[in-house]
Amino acid sequence: MSTPPIIQLDEVHFTYSGGSHSALSAITLSIQPGEIIGIIGANGAGKSTLCYLLAGLIPSFFNGNFSGTATINDKEIANIDANKLPYLVGLVLQNSRLQLSHMCNTVYEEVAFGLENLGVPREIMLKKIDQALKMTGISHMAERSPYTLSGGEQQRLAIASILAMDSPVLIFDEPTSLLDPVGRREVLSVIMNLSKSGHTIIIAENHLEWIAEYTDRVVALEAGKILVQGDPKEIMSLPEIQSSGIGWTRFTQASALYLEKTKSGSPNRLPITLEQAIHFFQTEQGNHGN
Amino acid sequence: MFEPHSLYITGKGTFYSLHPLTKLSGVLAVALLVFLGPGETEKIILIGLLIFLTAVWAGLLLPSIKTTIKLLLPLLIVLVVVQGFFYPQNTTILFSLGKYEYAWEGFLYALFVTARIGVILLASLLFLFSTKLSDFSRALTISGLSSGLVYLIVSPIYMLPDFADRIHRIRESQQSRGLDIEGNFLVRIKALFPLVAPLILGALVETESRALILETRAFNAIGKRSSLVEIYLSRRERVLQILLLTVALILSVIGIIERALFL
């Protein structure tokens, strides 16, 4: 018997209030517990809107025309009350500084903020905070001011803040787009570790190599619709991914260029990851050698 | 990167351990008495002395006096000049500058006004120096104030560095595009719009993200909130709060009646 999905979207349409076109159109998506889903798409494709929907913020927070069914753990998202939603799903946005509560002096207090709002008893709160700080690798910064942290550290703090609330589903809306390479590595490494701890992870991210390497499934969006979804290693080198404005990974692009220049017309599927690219070029070299 | 302008000075002792709302009640009582309480100069001296002793007790005398002087000195200079020359009840002329005469009464009045503000400032600084902003917001929430209102009171203080940071970045960006912000008054006025407009628009755009984040952190959750830091309000302190405010109110009423009768 297959596990029931933790998130189920059926024929979801959403148009922002005052919007002239649908931000999401006919979205049908089933997400299993523990899955890592990558969401890719060009600017304006609907990645953030899909993240907000999965985080339970549509239609309650964003006004607009909503139709279809969206459930988390078999509960209609629109009917889940504010006290229960953080226990089901957590959201991390791209701007790390904006995610500070602006009510706390220290990293420790910042992680406690959500738990205080939920009325979690202090003894339990302390355990949850320690655990969340440990999982994101910022325990040693507990007494520092959140405002003195780097972008990557602040983003890990934002992750710790939602982790402390025990959300089984974690949604990341381009969490590394404003970070430097070091910050990006730190945050993506934390997200990878979280996936190992059984969390369901949904991440909208422009770092296509990372998406290809680490996600179980990719959902490619174009103009609010699902363009294609499936195993990243199978779909990310499809021509429609390139033509939709998402683009290919550097390895796919290099290989495609190589084939075009050598006019070899190799039957090999275009590589997506570094490992595949090495294998691809080794095979190509072998073919040319023969 | 700019840091929040927290005025808290690490310390301990009985004054530090007072409930934030007890200290706030003290500041309110001082403000009420200074402006509305009976008496004039003698009242300011008495309240000033009490606050001075409290500052010694709290171990905050030096920083609070230093900050008060720093903040009040420009005001004092302006008042001494303006009131000395232009106070309506000026009679005892000390010296003349052309057709303008400087008088003793105006000088005294400038000192009195500055002392009034100084006493309230000193009391406020004692509160700010000895109270963590986060403890203050928790105390307000626990006391039953709505979390939205507490957020409105406290968050702007935390957001100030963000604004300062953004002003800095906008100024640099606009200067790199050739905007002249250093020059005479007119040049500066002209430069104001390109500096202020992006600041305000940026802040408005960010409001949605901030609200979104609060939503995901259960800010709108209904029900009793808990607190990471235990802020205990003893019965004795509750009585002290009521006493401070009641005495200040009664004396203020007396002061108002007294002034009404003698005017």
Coordinates of C-alpha atoms in Angstrom, one line a residue:
Chain A
M1 CA 0.0 0.0 0.0
S2 CA 1.5 3.4 -1.0
T3 CA 1.9 6.2 1.5
P4 CA -0.7 8.9 1.3
P5 CA 0.7 12.2 0.0
I6 CA 1.5 14.9 2.6
I7 CA 0.5 17.6 0.1
Q8 CA -2.1 17.2 -2.7
L9 CA -3.0 19.9 -5.2
D10 CA -5.8 19.2 -7.6
E11 CA -6.6 21.6 -10.5
V12 CA -5.5 24.7 -8.5
H13 CA -6.1 28.0 -10.2
F14 CA -5.1 31.3 -8.6
T15 CA -5.3 34.9 -9.8
Y16 CA -4.1 37.7 -7.5
S17 CA -6.6 40.3 -6.6
G18 CA -6.4 42.9 -9.4
G19 CA -4.2 40.6 -11.5
S20 CA -5.0 40.3 -15.2
H21 CA -3.7 36.7 -15.6
S22 CA -3.6 33.5 -13.6
A23 CA -0.5 33.2 -11.4
L24 CA -1.2 29.5 -11.1
S25 CA -3.2 27.5 -13.6
A26 CA -4.4 23.9 -13.4
I27 CA -1.8 22.8 -10.9
T28 CA -2.1 19.2 -10.0
L29 CA 0.7 18.0 -7.8
S30 CA 1.1 15.2 -5.3
I31 CA 4.0 15.3 -2.8
Q32 CA 5.0 12.3 -0.7
P33 CA 6.4 12.6 2.9
G34 CA 10.2 12.9 2.9
E35 CA 10.4 13.9 -0.8
I36 CA 12.7 16.7 -2.0
I37 CA 11.0 18.7 -4.7
G38 CA 12.7 21.3 -6.8
I39 CA 10.7 24.0 -8.3
I40 CA 12.2 25.7 -11.3
G41 CA 11.0 28.4 -13.7
A42 CA 11.8 31.7 -15.3
N43 CA 11.0 35.0 -13.5
G44 CA 7.2 35.3 -13.2
A45 CA 6.6 31.6 -13.8
G46 CA 4.8 31.2 -10.5
K47 CA 7.5 29.7 -8.3
S48 CA 6.9 32.0 -5.3
T49 CA 3.1 31.8 -5.7
L50 CA 3.3 28.0 -5.6
C51 CA 5.5 28.3 -2.5
Y52 CA 2.9 30.5 -0.8
L53 CA 0.2 28.1 -1.8
L54 CA 2.0 25.2 -0.3
A55 CA 2.8 27.2 2.8
G56 CA -0.9 27.7 3.4
L57 CA -0.8 31.5 2.7
I58 CA -3.2 31.2 -0.3
P59 CA -6.0 32.1 -0.2
S60 CA -5.9 33.3 3.5
F61 CA -3.0 35.8 3.3
F62 CA -3.1 36.7 -0.4
N63 CA -6.4 37.9 -1.7
G64 CA -7.5 36.6 -5.1
N65 CA -9.6 34.1 -7.0
F66 CA -8.8 30.6 -5.9
S67 CA -10.3 27.4 -7.2
G68 CA -9.3 23.8 -6.9
T69 CA -8.3 21.7 -3.9
A70 CA -5.1 22.1 -1.8
T71 CA -4.6 19.8 1.2
I72 CA -1.8 19.2 3.7
N73 CA -2.1 15.9 5.6
D74 CA -5.6 15.5 4.2
K75 CA -6.7 18.9 5.6
E76 CA -7.9 21.7 3.3
I77 CA -5.2 24.3 3.6
A78 CA -7.7 27.2 3.6
N79 CA -9.3 25.7 6.7
I80 CA -6.2 25.2 8.9
D81 CA -6.1 27.8 11.6
A82 CA -3.1 30.0 12.3
N83 CA -2.2 28.1 15.5
K84 CA -1.9 24.8 13.6
L85 CA -0.3 25.8 10.3
P86 CA 3.3 26.3 11.7
Y87 CA 3.2 22.8 13.0
L88 CA 2.5 21.5 9.5
V89 CA 4.5 23.8 7.2
G90 CA 7.4 26.3 7.4
L91 CA 8.5 28.9 4.9
V92 CA 11.9 30.5 4.3
L93 CA 12.1 33.4 1.9
Q94 CA 15.0 34.8 -0.1
N95 CA 15.8 38.0 1.9
S96 CA 17.4 36.8 5.1
R97 CA 17.2 40.2 6.8
L98 CA 13.5 40.6 6.2
Q99 CA 12.9 37.3 8.0
L100 CA 14.0 38.6 11.4
S101 CA 11.1 39.2 13.7
H102 CA 12.4 42.6 14.7
M103 CA 11.4 41.9 18.2
C104 CA 14.5 40.0 19.5
N105 CA 18.0 40.8 20.8
T106 CA 19.7 37.4 20.3
V107 CA 19.7 34.5 17.9
Y108 CA 18.3 32.3 20.7
E109 CA 15.4 34.7 21.3
E110 CA 14.7 34.9 17.5
V111 CA 14.3 31.1 17.4
A112 CA 12.1 31.3 20.4
F113 CA 9.8 33.9 18.8
G114 CA 7.5 31.5 17.0
L115 CA 7.3 29.1 19.9
E116 CA 6.4 31.9 22.3
N117 CA 3.6 32.9 19.9
L118 CA 2.3 29.3 20.0
G119 CA 2.4 29.3 23.8
V120 CA 4.9 26.4 24.0
P121 CA 5.9 25.8 27.6
R122 CA 9.4 27.1 28.4
E123 CA 11.0 23.7 29.3
I124 CA 9.9 22.3 25.9
M125 CA 10.8 25.5 24.2
L126 CA 14.4 25.3 25.4
K127 CA 14.8 21.8 24.0
K128 CA 13.4 22.7 20.7
I129 CA 15.6 25.8 20.3
D130 CA 18.7 23.9 21.2
Q131 CA 17.9 21.1 18.7
A132 CA 17.0 23.6 15.9
L133 CA 20.3 25.6 16.5
K134 CA 22.3 22.4 16.4
M135 CA 20.6 21.1 13.2
T136 CA 21.5 24.4 11.4
G137 CA 25.0 24.6 12.9
I138 CA 24.5 28.0 14.6
S139 CA 24.5 26.9 18.3
H140 CA 27.8 28.8 18.9
M141 CA 26.0 32.0 17.7
A142 CA 23.1 31.7 20.2
E143 CA 24.0 34.8 22.2
R144 CA 24.9 37.0 19.2
S145 CA 22.6 39.7 17.8
P146 CA 20.8 38.5 14.7
Y147 CA 21.7 41.8 13.0
T148 CA 25.5 41.0 13.2
L149 CA 25.2 37.8 11.2
S150 CA 26.2 37.3 7.6
G151 CA 23.4 36.7 5.0
G152 CA 24.1 32.9 5.1
E153 CA 24.0 32.8 8.9
Q154 CA 20.8 34.8 9.0
Q155 CA 19.3 32.4 6.5
R156 CA 20.3 29.5 8.7
L157 CA 18.7 31.4 11.6
A158 CA 15.5 31.7 9.5
I159 CA 15.6 27.9 8.9
A160 CA 16.2 27.3 12.6
S161 CA 13.2 29.5 13.5
I162 CA 10.8 27.3 11.5
L163 CA 12.5 24.0 12.4
A164 CA 11.9 24.8 16.1
M165 CA 8.2 24.7 15.4
D166 CA 8.5 21.1 14.2
S167 CA 7.1 21.6 10.7
P168 CA 7.4 18.4 8.8
V169 CA 7.2 20.3 5.5
L170 CA 9.8 23.0 4.8
I171 CA 9.4 25.3 1.9
F172 CA 12.2 27.4 0.6
D173 CA 11.6 30.2 -1.9
E174 CA 14.9 30.9 -3.5
P175 CA 16.7 30.8 -0.2
T176 CA 20.2 31.4 -1.7
S177 CA 19.5 34.0 -4.4
L178 CA 20.8 36.9 -2.4
L179 CA 23.7 35.1 -0.9
D180 CA 27.4 35.0 -1.7
P181 CA 28.9 31.6 -2.7
V182 CA 30.0 30.8 0.8
G183 CA 26.5 31.6 2.2
R184 CA 24.9 29.6 -0.6
R185 CA 27.0 26.6 0.2
E186 CA 26.2 26.8 4.0
V187 CA 22.5 27.1 3.4
L188 CA 22.3 24.3 0.8
S189 CA 24.3 22.1 3.0
V190 CA 21.8 22.6 5.9
I191 CA 18.9 21.9 3.6
M192 CA 20.6 18.7 2.5
N193 CA 21.0 17.6 6.1
L194 CA 17.4 18.4 6.8
S195 CA 16.3 16.1 4.0
K196 CA 18.2 13.3 5.6
S197 CA 16.3 13.8 8.8
G198 CA 13.0 13.0 7.1
H199 CA 11.6 16.5 6.4
T200 CA 9.6 17.0 3.2
I201 CA 11.5 19.7 1.3
I202 CA 10.1 21.9 -1.4
I203 CA 12.7 24.3 -2.8
A204 CA 12.4 27.0 -5.5
E205 CA 16.0 27.6 -6.6
N206 CA 17.9 29.0 -9.5
H207 CA 21.0 26.9 -8.7
L208 CA 20.1 24.2 -11.4
E209 CA 23.1 22.0 -10.7
W210 CA 22.1 21.7 -7.1
I211 CA 18.5 20.9 -8.0
A212 CA 19.6 18.3 -10.5
E213 CA 22.0 16.7 -8.0
Y214 CA 19.9 16.6 -4.9
T215 CA 16.2 16.7 -5.6
D216 CA 14.0 13.6 -6.0
R217 CA 11.7 15.4 -8.4
V218 CA 11.6 18.6 -10.3
V219 CA 8.5 20.7 -11.2
A220 CA 9.2 23.1 -14.0
L221 CA 6.8 26.0 -14.3
E222 CA 6.0 28.2 -17.2
A223 CA 3.5 31.1 -17.0
G224 CA 1.8 29.5 -14.0
K225 CA 1.4 26.1 -15.4
I226 CA 3.4 22.9 -14.9
L227 CA 5.5 22.6 -18.0
V228 CA 7.0 19.2 -17.1
Q229 CA 7.7 17.3 -13.9
G230 CA 9.8 14.2 -13.1
D231 CA 13.2 12.9 -12.3
P232 CA 15.7 15.8 -12.7
K233 CA 18.2 13.6 -14.4
E234 CA 15.6 12.8 -17.1
I235 CA 13.8 16.1 -17.6
M236 CA 16.4 18.8 -17.0
S237 CA 18.1 18.4 -20.4
L238 CA 14.8 18.5 -22.3
P239 CA 14.7 21.2 -25.1
E240 CA 11.5 22.7 -23.5
I241 CA 13.5 23.4 -20.3
Q242 CA 15.9 25.5 -22.4
S243 CA 13.3 27.2 -24.5
S244 CA 11.0 28.1 -21.5
G245 CA 13.7 30.5 -20.2
I246 CA 14.8 28.2 -17.3
G247 CA 17.9 27.2 -19.2
W248 CA 20.1 24.2 -18.9
T249 CA 22.8 23.5 -16.3
R250 CA 26.3 24.6 -17.3
F251 CA 27.2 20.9 -18.0
T252 CA 24.2 20.4 -20.3
Q253 CA 25.0 23.6 -22.2
A254 CA 28.7 22.7 -22.6
S255 CA 27.8 19.3 -23.9
A256 CA 25.2 20.6 -26.3
L257 CA 27.7 23.1 -27.6
Y258 CA 30.3 20.4 -27.9
L259 CA 27.9 18.2 -30.0
E260 CA 27.0 21.2 -32.1
K261 CA 30.7 22.0 -32.8
T262 CA 31.8 18.5 -33.5
K263 CA 28.5 17.6 -35.3
S264 CA 29.0 14.2 -33.8
G265 CA 25.3 13.6 -33.2
S266 CA 26.1 11.4 -30.3
P267 CA 23.2 9.2 -29.1
N268 CA 24.2 9.9 -25.4
R269 CA 21.6 11.8 -23.4
L270 CA 22.9 15.3 -22.5
P271 CA 24.5 15.3 -19.1
I272 CA 23.1 17.5 -16.3
T273 CA 25.5 17.0 -13.4
L274 CA 29.3 17.2 -13.2
E275 CA 29.6 13.5 -12.8
Q276 CA 27.4 12.8 -15.9
A277 CA 29.4 15.4 -17.8
I278 CA 32.7 13.7 -17.0
H279 CA 31.2 10.4 -18.2
F280 CA 29.8 12.0 -21.3
F281 CA 33.1 13.5 -22.4
Q282 CA 35.0 10.4 -21.6
T283 CA 32.6 8.4 -23.8
E284 CA 32.8 11.1 -26.5
Q285 CA 36.6 11.0 -26.4
G286 CA 36.4 7.2 -26.7
N287 CA 34.1 7.4 -29.7
H288 CA 36.3 9.9 -31.4
G289 CA 39.4 7.8 -30.5
N290 CA 37.9 4.8 -32.3
Chain B
M1 CA 26.2 46.5 8.7
F2 CA 24.3 48.6 11.2
E3 CA 23.3 47.1 14.5
P4 CA 20.1 47.9 16.5
H5 CA 20.3 50.9 18.7
S6 CA 20.0 49.1 21.9
L7 CA 20.8 51.3 24.9
Y8 CA 20.9 48.5 27.4
I9 CA 24.0 48.4 29.6
T10 CA 24.8 45.1 31.1
G11 CA 24.4 45.1 34.8
K12 CA 22.8 43.6 37.8
G13 CA 21.2 44.5 41.1
T14 CA 17.8 45.3 42.6
F15 CA 17.1 48.1 40.2
Y16 CA 17.9 46.0 37.2
S17 CA 15.7 43.2 38.4
L18 CA 12.7 45.4 38.7
H19 CA 9.9 44.5 36.3
P20 CA 10.1 46.7 33.2
L21 CA 6.6 48.0 33.8
T22 CA 7.6 49.2 37.3
K23 CA 10.4 51.2 35.8
L24 CA 8.1 52.5 33.1
S25 CA 5.6 53.5 35.8
G26 CA 8.3 55.5 37.5
V27 CA 9.2 57.3 34.3
L28 CA 5.5 58.1 33.7
A29 CA 5.1 59.3 37.3
V30 CA 8.2 61.6 36.9
A31 CA 6.8 63.1 33.6
L32 CA 3.4 63.7 35.2
L33 CA 4.9 65.4 38.3
V34 CA 7.4 67.5 36.4
F35 CA 4.8 69.0 34.1
L36 CA 1.6 69.0 36.3
G37 CA 2.6 68.5 39.9
P38 CA 2.5 71.3 42.5
G39 CA 5.4 73.6 42.9
E40 CA 8.0 74.9 40.4
T41 CA 11.8 75.0 41.0
E42 CA 11.8 73.2 44.3
K43 CA 9.8 70.3 42.8
I44 CA 12.3 69.9 40.0
I45 CA 15.2 69.9 42.5
L46 CA 13.5 67.3 44.7
I47 CA 12.6 65.0 41.8
G48 CA 16.0 65.5 40.3
L49 CA 17.7 64.6 43.5
L50 CA 15.5 61.4 43.8
I51 CA 16.5 60.3 40.3
F52 CA 20.1 61.1 41.0
L53 CA 20.0 58.8 44.0
T54 CA 18.3 56.1 42.0
A55 CA 21.0 56.4 39.3
V56 CA 23.6 55.9 42.0
W57 CA 21.7 52.9 43.4
A58 CA 21.4 51.4 39.9
G59 CA 25.1 51.9 39.2
L60 CA 24.2 54.0 36.1
L61 CA 25.1 57.5 37.3
L62 CA 28.0 58.1 34.9
P63 CA 26.5 56.9 31.6
S64 CA 23.1 58.5 32.3
I65 CA 24.6 61.9 33.3
K66 CA 26.9 61.8 30.3
T67 CA 24.1 61.0 27.9
T68 CA 21.8 63.6 29.4
I69 CA 24.5 66.3 29.1
K70 CA 25.2 65.3 25.5
L71 CA 21.6 65.5 24.5
L72 CA 20.7 68.6 26.5
L73 CA 23.7 70.8 25.9
P74 CA 22.6 72.0 22.4
L75 CA 19.1 72.7 23.7
L76 CA 20.4 74.5 26.7
I77 CA 22.6 76.8 24.5
V78 CA 19.7 77.6 22.2
L79 CA 17.3 78.3 25.1
V80 CA 19.8 80.4 27.1
V81 CA 20.3 82.6 24.1
V82 CA 16.7 82.9 22.9
Q83 CA 15.0 83.2 26.3
G84 CA 17.7 85.6 27.6
F85 CA 17.0 88.0 24.8
F86 CA 13.3 87.4 24.1
Y87 CA 11.6 86.1 27.3
P88 CA 8.4 88.2 27.7
Q89 CA 9.0 88.8 31.5
N90 CA 12.6 90.0 31.1
T91 CA 13.3 93.0 33.4
T92 CA 16.7 92.7 35.0
I93 CA 19.1 93.5 32.1
L94 CA 22.5 91.9 32.3
F95 CA 24.1 93.2 29.1
S96 CA 23.1 94.6 25.6
L97 CA 24.1 93.7 22.1
G98 CA 23.1 96.6 19.9
K99 CA 19.4 97.1 20.4
Y100 CA 19.0 93.6 22.0
E101 CA 19.1 93.3 25.8
Y102 CA 19.9 90.1 27.6
A103 CA 18.0 89.6 30.9
W104 CA 18.4 87.5 34.1
E105 CA 14.8 86.3 34.1
G106 CA 15.1 84.8 30.6
F107 CA 18.3 83.1 31.6
L108 CA 16.6 81.5 34.7
Y109 CA 13.7 80.4 32.6
A110 CA 16.0 78.7 30.1
L111 CA 17.6 76.8 33.0
F112 CA 14.2 75.8 34.4
V113 CA 12.9 74.5 31.1
T114 CA 16.1 72.6 30.5
A115 CA 16.1 71.1 34.0
R116 CA 12.5 70.0 33.5
I117 CA 13.4 68.1 30.3
G118 CA 16.6 66.9 31.9
V119 CA 14.9 65.3 34.8
I120 CA 12.5 63.4 32.5
L121 CA 15.3 62.4 30.2
L122 CA 17.4 61.1 33.1
A123 CA 14.5 59.0 34.3
S124 CA 13.9 57.6 30.8
L125 CA 17.6 56.8 30.3
L126 CA 17.6 54.9 33.6
F127 CA 14.8 52.8 32.2
L128 CA 16.4 52.3 28.8
F129 CA 19.9 51.5 30.2
S130 CA 18.6 48.9 32.6
T131 CA 15.9 47.2 30.5
K132 CA 16.4 44.9 27.5
L133 CA 14.0 45.8 24.7
S134 CA 13.0 42.2 24.3
D135 CA 12.1 42.0 28.0
F136 CA 10.1 45.1 27.7
S137 CA 8.1 43.7 24.8
R138 CA 7.5 40.5 26.7
A139 CA 6.4 42.4 29.8
L140 CA 3.9 44.3 27.6
T141 CA 2.6 41.1 26.0
I142 CA 2.3 39.4 29.3
S143 CA 0.5 42.4 30.8
G144 CA -2.3 41.8 28.2
L145 CA -1.4 44.3 25.5
S146 CA -2.2 42.9 22.1
S147 CA 0.8 41.5 20.3
G148 CA 0.1 43.7 17.3
L149 CA 0.4 46.8 19.5
V150 CA 3.5 45.6 21.1
Y151 CA 5.0 45.0 17.7
L152 CA 4.1 48.5 16.7
I153 CA 5.8 49.9 19.8
V154 CA 9.0 47.8 19.7
S155 CA 9.7 46.9 16.1
P156 CA 10.5 50.4 14.8
I157 CA 13.4 50.6 17.2
Y158 CA 14.8 47.3 15.8
M159 CA 14.1 48.5 12.2
L160 CA 16.0 51.7 12.6
P161 CA 19.4 50.1 11.7
D162 CA 17.7 48.6 8.6
F163 CA 16.6 52.1 7.6
A164 CA 20.0 53.6 8.3
D165 CA 21.6 50.8 6.2
R166 CA 19.3 51.5 3.4
I167 CA 19.7 55.2 3.5
H168 CA 23.5 54.7 3.3
R169 CA 23.1 52.4 0.2
I170 CA 20.6 54.7 -1.5
R171 CA 22.9 57.6 -1.0
E172 CA 25.9 55.8 -2.4
S173 CA 23.8 54.5 -5.4
Q174 CA 22.4 57.9 -6.2
Q175 CA 25.8 59.6 -5.8
S176 CA 27.3 57.0 -8.2
R177 CA 24.7 58.2 -10.7
G178 CA 25.8 61.7 -10.4
L179 CA 23.4 63.1 -7.7
D180 CA 25.0 66.0 -5.9
I181 CA 24.1 65.9 -2.2
E182 CA 26.8 68.1 -0.8
G183 CA 26.4 71.8 -1.4
N184 CA 24.2 74.7 -0.5
F185 CA 20.7 74.4 1.0
L186 CA 19.0 74.4 -2.4
V187 CA 21.2 71.6 -3.7
R188 CA 20.4 69.5 -0.7
I189 CA 16.7 70.1 -1.0
K190 CA 16.8 69.0 -4.6
A191 CA 18.6 65.9 -3.7
L192 CA 16.0 65.0 -1.0
F193 CA 13.4 63.4 -3.3
P194 CA 15.7 60.9 -5.1
L195 CA 16.9 59.9 -1.7
V196 CA 13.6 59.7 0.2
A197 CA 11.4 58.2 -2.6
P198 CA 13.3 54.9 -2.9
L199 CA 13.5 54.6 0.9
I200 CA 9.8 54.9 1.3
L201 CA 8.9 52.8 -1.7
G202 CA 11.3 50.1 -0.6
A203 CA 9.9 50.1 2.9
L204 CA 6.4 49.7 1.5
V205 CA 7.4 46.8 -0.7
E206 CA 9.1 45.1 2.3
T207 CA 6.0 45.4 4.5
E208 CA 4.3 42.5 2.8
S209 CA 7.3 40.2 3.3
R210 CA 7.5 41.2 6.9
A211 CA 3.8 40.5 7.4
L212 CA 4.3 37.2 5.6
I213 CA 7.1 36.1 7.9
L214 CA 5.1 37.1 11.0
E215 CA 2.3 34.9 9.7
T216 CA 4.6 31.9 9.3
R217 CA 6.0 32.5 12.8
A218 CA 2.5 32.1 14.3
F219 CA 2.3 35.8 15.2
N220 CA -1.5 35.8 14.7
A221 CA -2.0 32.6 16.7
I222 CA -4.9 32.9 19.1
G223 CA -4.4 31.9 22.7
K224 CA -2.1 32.4 25.6
R225 CA 1.6 33.1 24.7
S226 CA 4.5 31.7 26.6
S227 CA 7.8 33.5 27.4
L228 CA 11.4 32.4 27.0
V229 CA 12.5 34.7 29.7
E230 CA 10.5 34.5 32.9
I231 CA 9.5 38.0 33.8
Y232 CA 7.9 37.8 37.2
L233 CA 5.7 40.6 38.6
S234 CA 5.6 40.3 42.3
R235 CA 2.7 41.5 44.4
R236 CA 4.9 44.1 46.0
E237 CA 5.9 45.5 42.6
R238 CA 2.3 45.5 41.4
V239 CA 1.4 47.6 44.5
L240 CA 4.4 49.9 43.8
Q241 CA 3.3 50.5 40.2
I242 CA -0.2 51.4 41.3
L243 CA 1.1 53.6 44.1
L244 CA 3.5 55.5 41.8
L245 CA 0.9 56.2 39.3
T246 CA -1.9 57.0 41.8
V247 CA 0.4 59.4 43.8
A248 CA 1.5 61.1 40.6
L249 CA -2.1 61.5 39.4
I250 CA -3.3 62.9 42.7
L251 CA -0.4 65.4 42.9
S252 CA -1.0 66.4 39.3
V253 CA -4.6 67.2 40.0
I254 CA -3.5 69.2 43.0
G255 CA -1.0 71.0 40.8
I256 CA -3.6 71.8 38.2
I257 CA -6.0 73.1 40.8
E258 CA -3.2 75.2 42.5
R259 CA -2.3 76.8 39.2
A260 CA -5.9 77.5 38.3
L261 CA -6.5 79.2 41.7
F262 CA -3.3 81.4 41.5
L263 CA -3.7 82.5 37.9

